[in-house]
């Protein structure tokens, strides 16, 4: 049976589940966000897609917070980087992972602030709902074009940077698996 917790030999089951669940949700969110904003031009037609995007954003945020706490709790157990890995690659990996964590937290928050401050949303009385089950609280209780546009810029730029970092992350994982054969990707797949 796979170890639940991380060890110096590999990532535990819980870490791997969080990793792959977040990967799937983030990819789904990219597709849904691009589809809704570029291929469904009518605001009223895309409202259900927007609510779905918000709901999965809340799930992604919750999983990202869990991942941060889990990583902190297991920091002394994590598998080390391969011994032959150059120092610049270690630093690049640490920086890119920190950026990924920052973006996994800031993307849902910026989206939440964006819709909470939307003057159109206030005018239409649109509430953010979690999978249609209950209303989400608004962190911004008034309409503000300035806040909406600032949060929108953070959300869009964050999505672009996150997309580029994910491409780099996948490419690095594949390089470790195919060229280096050092087990970095295998540890995230099978522990």
PDB file of N, CA and C in Angstrom, residues 44-102:
ATOM      1  N   UNK A  44     -25.321  36.876 -20.967  1.00  0.00           N
ATOM      2  CA  UNK A  44     -26.367  36.067 -20.330  1.00  0.00           C
ATOM      3  C   UNK A  44     -26.212  34.589 -20.680  1.00  0.00           C
ATOM      4  N   UNK A  45     -25.732  34.307 -21.895  1.00  0.00           N
ATOM      5  CA  UNK A  45     -25.512  32.917 -22.295  1.00  0.00           C
ATOM      6  C   UNK A  45     -24.340  32.282 -21.544  1.00  0.00           C
ATOM      7  N   UNK A  46     -23.376  33.095 -21.160  1.00  0.00           N
ATOM      8  CA  UNK A  46     -22.198  32.531 -20.488  1.00  0.00           C
ATOM      9  C   UNK A  46     -22.295  32.548 -18.973  1.00  0.00           C
ATOM     10  N   UNK A  47     -23.405  32.988 -18.415  1.00  0.00           N
ATOM     11  CA  UNK A  47     -23.500  33.094 -16.950  1.00  0.00           C
ATOM     12  C   UNK A  47     -23.358  31.736 -16.254  1.00  0.00           C
ATOM     13  N   UNK A  48     -23.934  30.684 -16.819  1.00  0.00           N
ATOM     14  CA  UNK A  48     -23.791  29.358 -16.200  1.00  0.00           C
ATOM     15  C   UNK A  48     -22.334  28.889 -16.238  1.00  0.00           C
ATOM     16  N   UNK A  49     -21.650  29.166 -17.350  1.00  0.00           N
ATOM     17  CA  UNK A  49     -20.233  28.799 -17.456  1.00  0.00           C
ATOM     18  C   UNK A  49     -19.394  29.595 -16.454  1.00  0.00           C
ATOM     19  N   UNK A  50     -19.753  30.864 -16.285  1.00  0.00           N
ATOM     20  CA  UNK A  50     -19.031  31.705 -15.326  1.00  0.00           C
ATOM     21  C   UNK A  50     -19.232  31.196 -13.905  1.00  0.00           C
ATOM     22  N   UNK A  51     -20.445  30.812 -13.570  1.00  0.00           N
ATOM     23  CA  UNK A  51     -20.702  30.266 -12.230  1.00  0.00           C
ATOM     24  C   UNK A  51     -19.935  28.956 -12.016  1.00  0.00           C
ATOM     25  N   UNK A  52     -19.860  28.137 -13.050  1.00  0.00           N
ATOM     26  CA  UNK A  52     -19.092  26.891 -12.952  1.00  0.00           C
ATOM     27  C   UNK A  52     -17.601  27.206 -12.760  1.00  0.00           C
ATOM     28  N   UNK A  53     -17.110  28.194 -13.494  1.00  0.00           N
ATOM     29  CA  UNK A  53     -15.706  28.614 -13.369  1.00  0.00           C
ATOM     30  C   UNK A  53     -15.429  29.118 -11.947  1.00  0.00           C
ATOM     31  N   UNK A  54     -16.346  29.884 -11.396  1.00  0.00           N
ATOM     32  CA  UNK A  54     -16.176  30.387 -10.022  1.00  0.00           C
ATOM     33  C   UNK A  54     -16.171  29.233  -9.018  1.00  0.00           C
ATOM     34  N   UNK A  55     -17.087  28.293  -9.195  1.00  0.00           N
ATOM     35  CA  UNK A  55     -17.167  27.162  -8.260  1.00  0.00           C
ATOM     36  C   UNK A  55     -15.889  26.335  -8.261  1.00  0.00           C
ATOM     37  N   UNK A  56     -15.388  26.008  -9.451  1.00  0.00           N
ATOM     38  CA  UNK A  56     -14.144  25.233  -9.526  1.00  0.00           C
ATOM     39  C   UNK A  56     -12.963  26.058  -9.043  1.00  0.00           C
ATOM     40  N   UNK A  57     -13.036  27.392  -9.172  1.00  0.00           N
ATOM     41  CA  UNK A  57     -12.002  28.255  -8.619  1.00  0.00           C
ATOM     42  C   UNK A  57     -11.935  28.151  -7.109  1.00  0.00           C
ATOM     43  N   UNK A  58     -13.099  28.054  -6.465  1.00  0.00           N
ATOM     44  CA  UNK A  58     -13.143  27.884  -5.007  1.00  0.00           C
ATOM     45  C   UNK A  58     -12.529  26.544  -4.620  1.00  0.00           C
ATOM     46  N   UNK A  59     -12.855  25.506  -5.369  1.00  0.00           N
ATOM     47  CA  UNK A  59     -12.278  24.180  -5.103  1.00  0.00           C
ATOM     48  C   UNK A  59     -10.759  24.233  -5.272  1.00  0.00           C
ATOM     49  N   UNK A  60     -10.307  24.853  -6.356  1.00  0.00           N
ATOM     50  CA  UNK A  60      -8.862  24.960  -6.600  1.00  0.00           C
ATOM     51  C   UNK A  60      -8.178  25.722  -5.473  1.00  0.00           C
ATOM     52  N   UNK A  61      -8.799  26.803  -5.010  1.00  0.00           N
ATOM     53  CA  UNK A  61      -8.210  27.572  -3.916  1.00  0.00           C
ATOM     54  C   UNK A  61      -8.116  26.719  -2.650  1.00  0.00           C
ATOM     55  N   UNK A  62      -9.182  25.996  -2.334  1.00  0.00           N
ATOM     56  CA  UNK A  62      -9.168  25.135  -1.153  1.00  0.00           C
ATOM     57  C   UNK A  62      -8.095  24.068  -1.232  1.00  0.00           C
ATOM     58  N   UNK A  63      -7.943  23.451  -2.400  1.00  0.00           N
ATOM     59  CA  UNK A  63      -6.901  22.436  -2.576  1.00  0.00           C
ATOM     60  C   UNK A  63      -5.505  23.050  -2.512  1.00  0.00           C
ATOM     61  N   UNK A  64      -5.351  24.265  -3.056  1.00  0.00           N
ATOM     62  CA  UNK A  64      -4.048  24.933  -3.006  1.00  0.00           C
ATOM     63  C   UNK A  64      -3.667  25.267  -1.564  1.00  0.00           C
ATOM     64  N   UNK A  65      -4.630  25.733  -0.778  1.00  0.00           N
ATOM     65  CA  UNK A  65      -4.366  26.008   0.635  1.00  0.00           C
ATOM     66  C   UNK A  65      -3.991  24.711   1.350  1.00  0.00           C
ATOM     67  N   UNK A  66      -4.740  23.642   1.077  1.00  0.00           N
ATOM     68  CA  UNK A  66      -4.416  22.341   1.683  1.00  0.00           C
ATOM     69  C   UNK A  66      -3.018  21.905   1.281  1.00  0.00           C
ATOM     70  N   UNK A  67      -2.670  22.145   0.039  1.00  0.00           N
ATOM     71  CA  UNK A  67      -1.348  21.738  -0.451  1.00  0.00           C
ATOM     72  C   UNK A  67      -0.235  22.511   0.246  1.00  0.00           C
ATOM     73  N   UNK A  68      -0.454  23.808   0.451  1.00  0.00           N
ATOM     74  CA  UNK A  68       0.546  24.624   1.147  1.00  0.00           C
ATOM     75  C   UNK A  68       0.748  24.103   2.568  1.00  0.00           C
ATOM     76  N   UNK A  69      -0.351  23.856   3.288  1.00  0.00           N
ATOM     77  CA  UNK A  69      -0.238  23.362   4.656  1.00  0.00           C
ATOM     78  C   UNK A  69       0.380  21.960   4.695  1.00  0.00           C
ATOM     79  N   UNK A  70      -0.023  21.102   3.773  1.00  0.00           N
ATOM     80  CA  UNK A  70       0.531  19.746   3.728  1.00  0.00           C
ATOM     81  C   UNK A  70       2.024  19.774   3.434  1.00  0.00           C
ATOM     82  N   UNK A  71       2.409  20.633   2.512  1.00  0.00           N
ATOM     83  CA  UNK A  71       3.834  20.742   2.171  1.00  0.00           C
ATOM     84  C   UNK A  71       4.636  21.235   3.374  1.00  0.00           C
ATOM     85  N   UNK A  72       4.106  22.227   4.084  1.00  0.00           N
ATOM     86  CA  UNK A  72       4.788  22.745   5.271  1.00  0.00           C
ATOM     87  C   UNK A  72       4.906  21.668   6.347  1.00  0.00           C
ATOM     88  N   UNK A  73       3.851  20.886   6.521  1.00  0.00           N
ATOM     89  CA  UNK A  73       3.861  19.835   7.539  1.00  0.00           C
ATOM     90  C   UNK A  73       4.805  18.697   7.183  1.00  0.00           C
ATOM     91  N   UNK A  74       5.088  18.527   5.901  1.00  0.00           N
ATOM     92  CA  UNK A  74       5.940  17.429   5.445  1.00  0.00           C
ATOM     93  C   UNK A  74       7.279  17.906   4.896  1.00  0.00           C
ATOM     94  N   UNK A  75       7.640  19.137   5.179  1.00  0.00           N
ATOM     95  CA  UNK A  75       8.844  19.705   4.557  1.00  0.00           C
ATOM     96  C   UNK A  75      10.116  18.927   4.892  1.00  0.00           C
ATOM     97  N   UNK A  76      10.188  18.347   6.047  1.00  0.00           N
ATOM     98  CA  UNK A  76      11.399  17.604   6.440  1.00  0.00           C
ATOM     99  C   UNK A  76      11.429  16.191   5.859  1.00  0.00           C
ATOM    100  N   UNK A  77      10.303  15.750   5.255  1.00  0.00           N
ATOM    101  CA  UNK A  77      10.238  14.390   4.712  1.00  0.00           C
ATOM    102  C   UNK A  77      10.359  14.334   3.199  1.00  0.00           C
ATOM    103  N   UNK A  78      10.320  15.429   2.523  1.00  0.00           N
ATOM    104  CA  UNK A  78      10.233  15.402   1.068  1.00  0.00           C
ATOM    105  C   UNK A  78      11.454  14.758   0.420  1.00  0.00           C
ATOM    106  N   UNK A  79      11.232  14.166  -0.741  1.00  0.00           N
ATOM    107  CA  UNK A  79      12.373  13.562  -1.432  1.00  0.00           C
ATOM    108  C   UNK A  79      13.335  14.654  -1.918  1.00  0.00           C
ATOM    109  N   UNK A  80      14.628  14.395  -1.815  1.00  0.00           N
ATOM    110  CA  UNK A  80      15.600  15.409  -2.244  1.00  0.00           C
ATOM    111  C   UNK A  80      15.688  15.490  -3.767  1.00  0.00           C
ATOM    112  N   UNK A  81      16.232  16.594  -4.232  1.00  0.00           N
ATOM    113  CA  UNK A  81      16.520  16.732  -5.660  1.00  0.00           C
ATOM    114  C   UNK A  81      17.611  15.713  -6.021  1.00  0.00           C
ATOM    115  N   UNK A  82      17.660  15.294  -7.280  1.00  0.00           N
ATOM    116  CA  UNK A  82      18.713  14.355  -7.694  1.00  0.00           C
ATOM    117  C   UNK A  82      20.102  14.943  -7.405  1.00  0.00           C
ATOM    118  N   UNK A  83      21.014  14.141  -6.918  1.00  0.00           N
ATOM    119  CA  UNK A  83      22.354  14.642  -6.551  1.00  0.00           C
ATOM    120  C   UNK A  83      23.103  15.290  -7.712  1.00  0.00           C
ATOM    121  N   UNK A  84      22.891  14.810  -8.929  1.00  0.00           N
ATOM    122  CA  UNK A  84      23.622  15.345 -10.087  1.00  0.00           C
ATOM    123  C   UNK A  84      23.003  16.634 -10.631  1.00  0.00           C
ATOM    124  N   UNK A  85      21.891  17.077 -10.050  1.00  0.00           N
ATOM    125  CA  UNK A  85      21.201  18.267 -10.552  1.00  0.00           C
ATOM    126  C   UNK A  85      22.023  19.526 -10.243  1.00  0.00           C
ATOM    127  N   UNK A  86      22.347  20.321 -11.283  1.00  0.00           N
ATOM    128  CA  UNK A  86      23.140  21.534 -11.056  1.00  0.00           C
ATOM    129  C   UNK A  86      22.414  22.533 -10.149  1.00  0.00           C
ATOM    130  N   UNK A  87      23.196  23.357  -9.485  1.00  0.00           N
ATOM    131  CA  UNK A  87      22.638  24.344  -8.560  1.00  0.00           C
ATOM    132  C   UNK A  87      21.645  25.294  -9.205  1.00  0.00           C
ATOM    133  N   UNK A  88      21.914  25.726 -10.445  1.00  0.00           N
ATOM    134  CA  UNK A  88      20.996  26.653 -11.103  1.00  0.00           C
ATOM    135  C   UNK A  88      19.639  25.991 -11.362  1.00  0.00           C
ATOM    136  N   UNK A  89      19.638  24.694 -11.638  1.00  0.00           N
ATOM    137  CA  UNK A  89      18.373  23.982 -11.843  1.00  0.00           C
ATOM    138  C   UNK A  89      17.615  23.847 -10.520  1.00  0.00           C
ATOM    139  N   UNK A  90      18.325  23.633  -9.443  1.00  0.00           N
ATOM    140  CA  UNK A  90      17.688  23.563  -8.122  1.00  0.00           C
ATOM    141  C   UNK A  90      17.018  24.896  -7.786  1.00  0.00           C
ATOM    142  N   UNK A  91      17.752  26.002  -8.036  1.00  0.00           N
ATOM    143  CA  UNK A  91      17.188  27.330  -7.764  1.00  0.00           C
ATOM    144  C   UNK A  91      16.006  27.612  -8.680  1.00  0.00           C
ATOM    145  N   UNK A  92      16.131  27.251  -9.956  1.00  0.00           N
ATOM    146  CA  UNK A  92      15.031  27.460 -10.909  1.00  0.00           C
ATOM    147  C   UNK A  92      13.802  26.653 -10.492  1.00  0.00           C
ATOM    148  N   UNK A  93      14.012  25.422 -10.048  1.00  0.00           N
ATOM    149  CA  UNK A  93      12.892  24.585  -9.590  1.00  0.00           C
ATOM    150  C   UNK A  93      12.225  25.201  -8.372  1.00  0.00           C
ATOM    151  N   UNK A  94      13.032  25.674  -7.421  1.00  0.00           N
ATOM    152  CA  UNK A  94      12.473  26.295  -6.208  1.00  0.00           C
ATOM    153  C   UNK A  94      11.696  27.550  -6.544  1.00  0.00           C
ATOM    154  N   UNK A  95      12.242  28.385  -7.422  1.00  0.00           N
ATOM    155  CA  UNK A  95      11.551  29.625  -7.807  1.00  0.00           C
ATOM    156  C   UNK A  95      10.266  29.334  -8.580  1.00  0.00           C
ATOM    157  N   UNK A  96      10.321  28.379  -9.502  1.00  0.00           N
ATOM    158  CA  UNK A  96       9.122  28.081 -10.297  1.00  0.00           C
ATOM    159  C   UNK A  96       8.037  27.443  -9.429  1.00  0.00           C
ATOM    160  N   UNK A  97       8.427  26.610  -8.461  1.00  0.00           N
ATOM    161  CA  UNK A  97       7.428  26.026  -7.563  1.00  0.00           C
ATOM    162  C   UNK A  97       6.801  27.104  -6.676  1.00  0.00           C
ATOM    163  N   UNK A  98       7.613  28.039  -6.184  1.00  0.00           N
ATOM    164  CA  UNK A  98       7.073  29.141  -5.381  1.00  0.00           C
ATOM    165  C   UNK A  98       6.102  29.975  -6.210  1.00  0.00           C
ATOM    166  N   UNK A  99       6.454  30.237  -7.463  1.00  0.00           N
ATOM    167  CA  UNK A  99       5.565  31.005  -8.344  1.00  0.00           C
ATOM    168  C   UNK A  99       4.272  30.243  -8.617  1.00  0.00           C
ATOM    169  N   UNK A 100       4.369  28.929  -8.801  1.00  0.00           N
ATOM    170  CA  UNK A 100       3.162  28.125  -9.022  1.00  0.00           C
ATOM    171  C   UNK A 100       2.232  28.193  -7.805  1.00  0.00           C
ATOM    172  N   UNK A 101       2.794  28.073  -6.614  1.00  0.00           N
ATOM    173  CA  UNK A 101       1.976  28.172  -5.405  1.00  0.00           C
ATOM    174  C   UNK A 101       1.329  29.551  -5.298  1.00  0.00           C
ATOM    175  N   UNK A 102       2.105  30.599  -5.551  1.00  0.00           N
ATOM    176  CA  UNK A 102       1.565  31.960  -5.493  1.00  0.00           C
ATOM    177  C   UNK A 102       0.416  32.125  -6.480  1.00  0.00           C
TER     178      UNK A 102
END
